[in-house]
CSV table of C-alpha atoms in Angstrom, one decimal:
chain,number,residue,atom,x,y,z
A,279,UNK,CA,-53.1,22.3,-34.2
A,280,UNK,CA,-49.5,23.3,-34.0
A,281,UNK,CA,-49.8,23.7,-30.2
A,282,UNK,CA,-51.7,20.5,-29.8
A,283,UNK,CA,-48.7,18.6,-31.3
A,284,UNK,CA,-45.9,20.8,-29.8
A,285,UNK,CA,-46.7,20.1,-26.1
A,286,UNK,CA,-46.9,16.3,-26.4
A,287,UNK,CA,-43.7,16.3,-28.4
A,288,UNK,CA,-42.0,18.6,-25.8
A,289,UNK,CA,-43.1,16.4,-23.0
A,290,UNK,CA,-41.8,13.3,-24.8
A,291,UNK,CA,-38.5,15.0,-25.5
A,292,UNK,CA,-38.0,16.0,-21.9
A,293,UNK,CA,-39.0,12.5,-20.7
A,294,UNK,CA,-36.6,10.9,-23.0
A,295,UNK,CA,-33.7,13.2,-22.0
A,296,UNK,CA,-34.4,12.6,-18.3
A,297,UNK,CA,-34.9,8.9,-18.6
A,298,UNK,CA,-31.6,8.3,-20.6
A,299,UNK,CA,-29.8,8.0,-17.3
A,300,UNK,CA,-27.0,5.3,-17.6
A,301,UNK,CA,-28.3,2.7,-15.1
A,302,UNK,CA,-25.3,0.6,-15.7
A,303,UNK,CA,-22.9,2.8,-13.7
A,304,UNK,CA,-22.0,1.2,-10.5
A,305,UNK,CA,-20.9,3.6,-7.7
A,306,UNK,CA,-17.2,3.9,-7.1
A,307,UNK,CA,-16.1,2.1,-3.9
A,308,UNK,CA,-15.5,4.4,-0.9
A,309,UNK,CA,-11.8,4.5,0.1
A,310,UNK,CA,-10.4,5.9,3.2
A,311,UNK,CA,-7.9,8.8,2.8
A,312,UNK,CA,-5.1,6.3,3.7
A,313,UNK,CA,-6.2,4.0,0.9
A,314,UNK,CA,-6.5,6.8,-1.6
A,315,UNK,CA,-3.0,7.9,-0.8
A,316,UNK,CA,-1.5,4.3,-1.0
A,317,UNK,CA,-3.1,3.5,-4.5
A,318,UNK,CA,-0.6,4.1,-7.3
A,319,UNK,CA,3.0,3.5,-8.1
A,320,UNK,CA,5.9,3.8,-5.5
A,321,UNK,CA,9.6,3.3,-5.5
A,322,UNK,CA,11.2,1.9,-2.4
A,323,UNK,CA,14.5,3.6,-2.1
A,324,UNK,CA,16.0,2.9,1.3
A,325,UNK,CA,16.0,0.1,4.0
A,326,UNK,CA,17.1,0.7,7.5
A,327,UNK,CA,17.4,-2.3,10.0
A,328,UNK,CA,18.3,-1.6,13.6
A,329,UNK,CA,18.9,-4.7,15.8
A,330,UNK,CA,18.6,-4.2,19.6
A,331,UNK,CA,20.0,-6.2,22.6
A,332,UNK,CA,18.2,-6.8,25.9
A,333,UNK,CA,19.1,-3.4,27.2
A,334,UNK,CA,17.4,-1.9,24.1
A,335,UNK,CA,20.6,-0.6,22.6
A,336,UNK,CA,21.3,-0.8,18.9
A,337,UNK,CA,23.9,-3.4,18.6
A,338,UNK,CA,23.8,-3.8,14.7
A,339,UNK,CA,22.6,-1.7,11.9
A,340,UNK,CA,22.0,-2.4,8.2
A,341,UNK,CA,21.3,0.5,5.9
A,342,UNK,CA,20.8,0.3,2.1
A,343,UNK,CA,19.9,3.3,-0.1
A,344,UNK,CA,19.6,4.1,-3.8
A,345,UNK,CA,17.3,1.2,-4.3
A,346,UNK,CA,15.0,0.9,-7.2
A,347,UNK,CA,12.3,-1.6,-6.0
A,348,UNK,CA,9.0,-0.7,-7.7
A,349,UNK,CA,5.5,-1.3,-6.2
A,350,UNK,CA,2.1,-0.7,-7.7
A,351,UNK,CA,-0.7,-0.7,-5.2
A,352,UNK,CA,-4.1,-1.2,-7.0
A,353,UNK,CA,-7.6,-0.2,-5.8
A,354,UNK,CA,-8.8,-3.9,-5.8
A,355,UNK,CA,-6.4,-4.8,-2.9
A,356,UNK,CA,-3.7,-6.4,-5.1
A,357,UNK,CA,-0.2,-5.1,-5.8
A,358,UNK,CA,2.7,-6.0,-8.0
A,359,UNK,CA,6.4,-5.4,-7.3
A,360,UNK,CA,9.7,-5.9,-8.9
A,361,UNK,CA,13.1,-5.4,-7.4
A,362,UNK,CA,16.8,-4.8,-8.4
A,363,UNK,CA,17.4,-8.6,-8.0
A,364,UNK,CA,14.5,-9.7,-10.1
A,365,UNK,CA,13.1,-7.6,-12.9
A,366,UNK,CA,10.0,-9.8,-13.3
A,367,UNK,CA,6.8,-8.5,-11.7
A,368,UNK,CA,5.5,-10.5,-8.8
A,369,UNK,CA,2.0,-10.1,-7.4
A,370,UNK,CA,0.4,-10.1,-3.9
A,371,UNK,CA,-2.6,-8.9,-1.9
A,372,UNK,CA,-2.9,-6.3,0.8
A,373,UNK,CA,-5.4,-4.4,2.9
A,374,UNK,CA,-5.2,-1.2,5.0
A,375,UNK,CA,-6.3,-1.4,8.6
A,376,UNK,CA,-6.9,1.6,10.8
A,377,UNK,CA,-7.7,1.4,14.5
A,378,UNK,CA,-6.8,3.4,17.7
A,379,UNK,CA,-4.9,6.0,15.6
A,380,UNK,CA,-2.6,3.3,14.2
A,381,UNK,CA,-2.5,2.6,10.4
A,382,UNK,CA,-1.3,-0.8,9.1
A,383,UNK,CA,-0.5,-2.1,5.8
A,384,UNK,CA,-1.1,-5.9,5.9
A,385,UNK,CA,0.4,-8.2,3.3
A,386,UNK,CA,-2.0,-11.1,2.8
A,387,UNK,CA,-1.3,-14.6,1.4
A,388,UNK,CA,-2.7,-15.7,-2.0
A,389,UNK,CA,-5.9,-16.9,-0.2
A,390,UNK,CA,-6.5,-13.4,1.1
A,391,UNK,CA,-7.1,-14.7,4.7
A,392,UNK,CA,-6.2,-12.0,7.1
A,393,UNK,CA,-5.5,-14.5,9.9
A,394,UNK,CA,-2.6,-15.9,7.7
A,395,UNK,CA,-1.1,-12.4,7.0
A,396,UNK,CA,2.6,-12.7,6.0
A,397,UNK,CA,3.6,-9.3,7.3
A,398,UNK,CA,2.0,-6.4,9.1
A,399,UNK,CA,3.7,-3.1,8.6
A,400,UNK,CA,2.9,0.1,10.7
A,401,UNK,CA,2.4,3.1,8.4
A,402,UNK,CA,4.7,5.6,10.0
A,403,UNK,CA,4.4,8.3,7.5
A,404,UNK,CA,2.1,8.7,4.4
A,405,UNK,CA,1.8,11.7,2.2
A,406,UNK,CA,0.9,12.3,-1.4
A,407,UNK,CA,4.7,11.8,-2.2
A,408,UNK,CA,6.2,9.7,0.7
A,409,UNK,CA,5.5,6.4,2.4
A,410,UNK,CA,7.4,5.1,5.3
A,411,UNK,CA,6.6,1.4,6.6
A,412,UNK,CA,8.0,-0.1,9.7
A,413,UNK,CA,8.2,-3.9,10.5
A,414,UNK,CA,9.2,-4.6,14.1
A,415,UNK,CA,9.5,-7.9,15.7
A,416,UNK,CA,11.4,-9.9,18.4
A,417,UNK,CA,14.3,-12.2,18.2
A,418,UNK,CA,15.9,-11.7,14.8
A,419,UNK,CA,19.2,-13.1,13.7
A,420,UNK,CA,22.0,-11.0,12.1
A,421,UNK,CA,25.7,-11.7,11.4
A,422,UNK,CA,28.2,-9.8,13.6
A,423,UNK,CA,31.5,-8.3,12.3
A,424,UNK,CA,33.1,-11.7,12.4
A,425,UNK,CA,30.3,-13.4,10.5
A,426,UNK,CA,28.9,-15.1,13.6
A,427,UNK,CA,25.1,-15.3,13.7
A,428,UNK,CA,23.8,-13.4,16.7
A,429,UNK,CA,20.1,-13.3,17.9
A,430,UNK,CA,18.9,-9.8,18.7
A,431,UNK,CA,16.2,-9.1,21.2
A,432,UNK,CA,14.3,-6.9,18.8
A,433,UNK,CA,14.6,-5.6,15.2
A,434,UNK,CA,13.0,-2.6,13.6
A,435,UNK,CA,13.1,-2.4,9.9
A,436,UNK,CA,12.1,0.9,8.2
A,437,UNK,CA,11.3,1.1,4.4
A,438,UNK,CA,11.0,4.5,2.7
A,439,UNK,CA,9.2,4.9,-0.6
A,440,UNK,CA,8.6,7.8,-3.0
A,441,UNK,CA,5.6,8.2,-5.2
A,442,UNK,CA,6.3,7.8,-8.9
């Protein structure tokens, strides 16, 4: 009689243990290696701006270091940031694009519409501890040594970050 009760109880116990799987777990989204490295807290500590003339010579440079602009890039495609001028957190949306060996960090408008992206940076360097973003575009103004506004043929802005 003991064996008769033992086997059904053993079967019931095994069935209960194996069927107690947590069905509410949703699989974690798949992130690219670039996205995984971007996620987290960063400090932008330098900005370098090179302004070029028609001959592609640097005619003006602006460099700023020892900055303490903080960014938090979240897995849901949102970010928040605060800078030295404004200690209040602001928010935004972003996405990472990778094609033809080029990685881009795209800042989106509040609507999230890619066609209305506000800035598209090229990811020049990305490691577990360092991020370098480049924004390059044509015809940018700057003030020369006399304070006169000059339009450059091209500008390349480089932003360097460290992981916190």
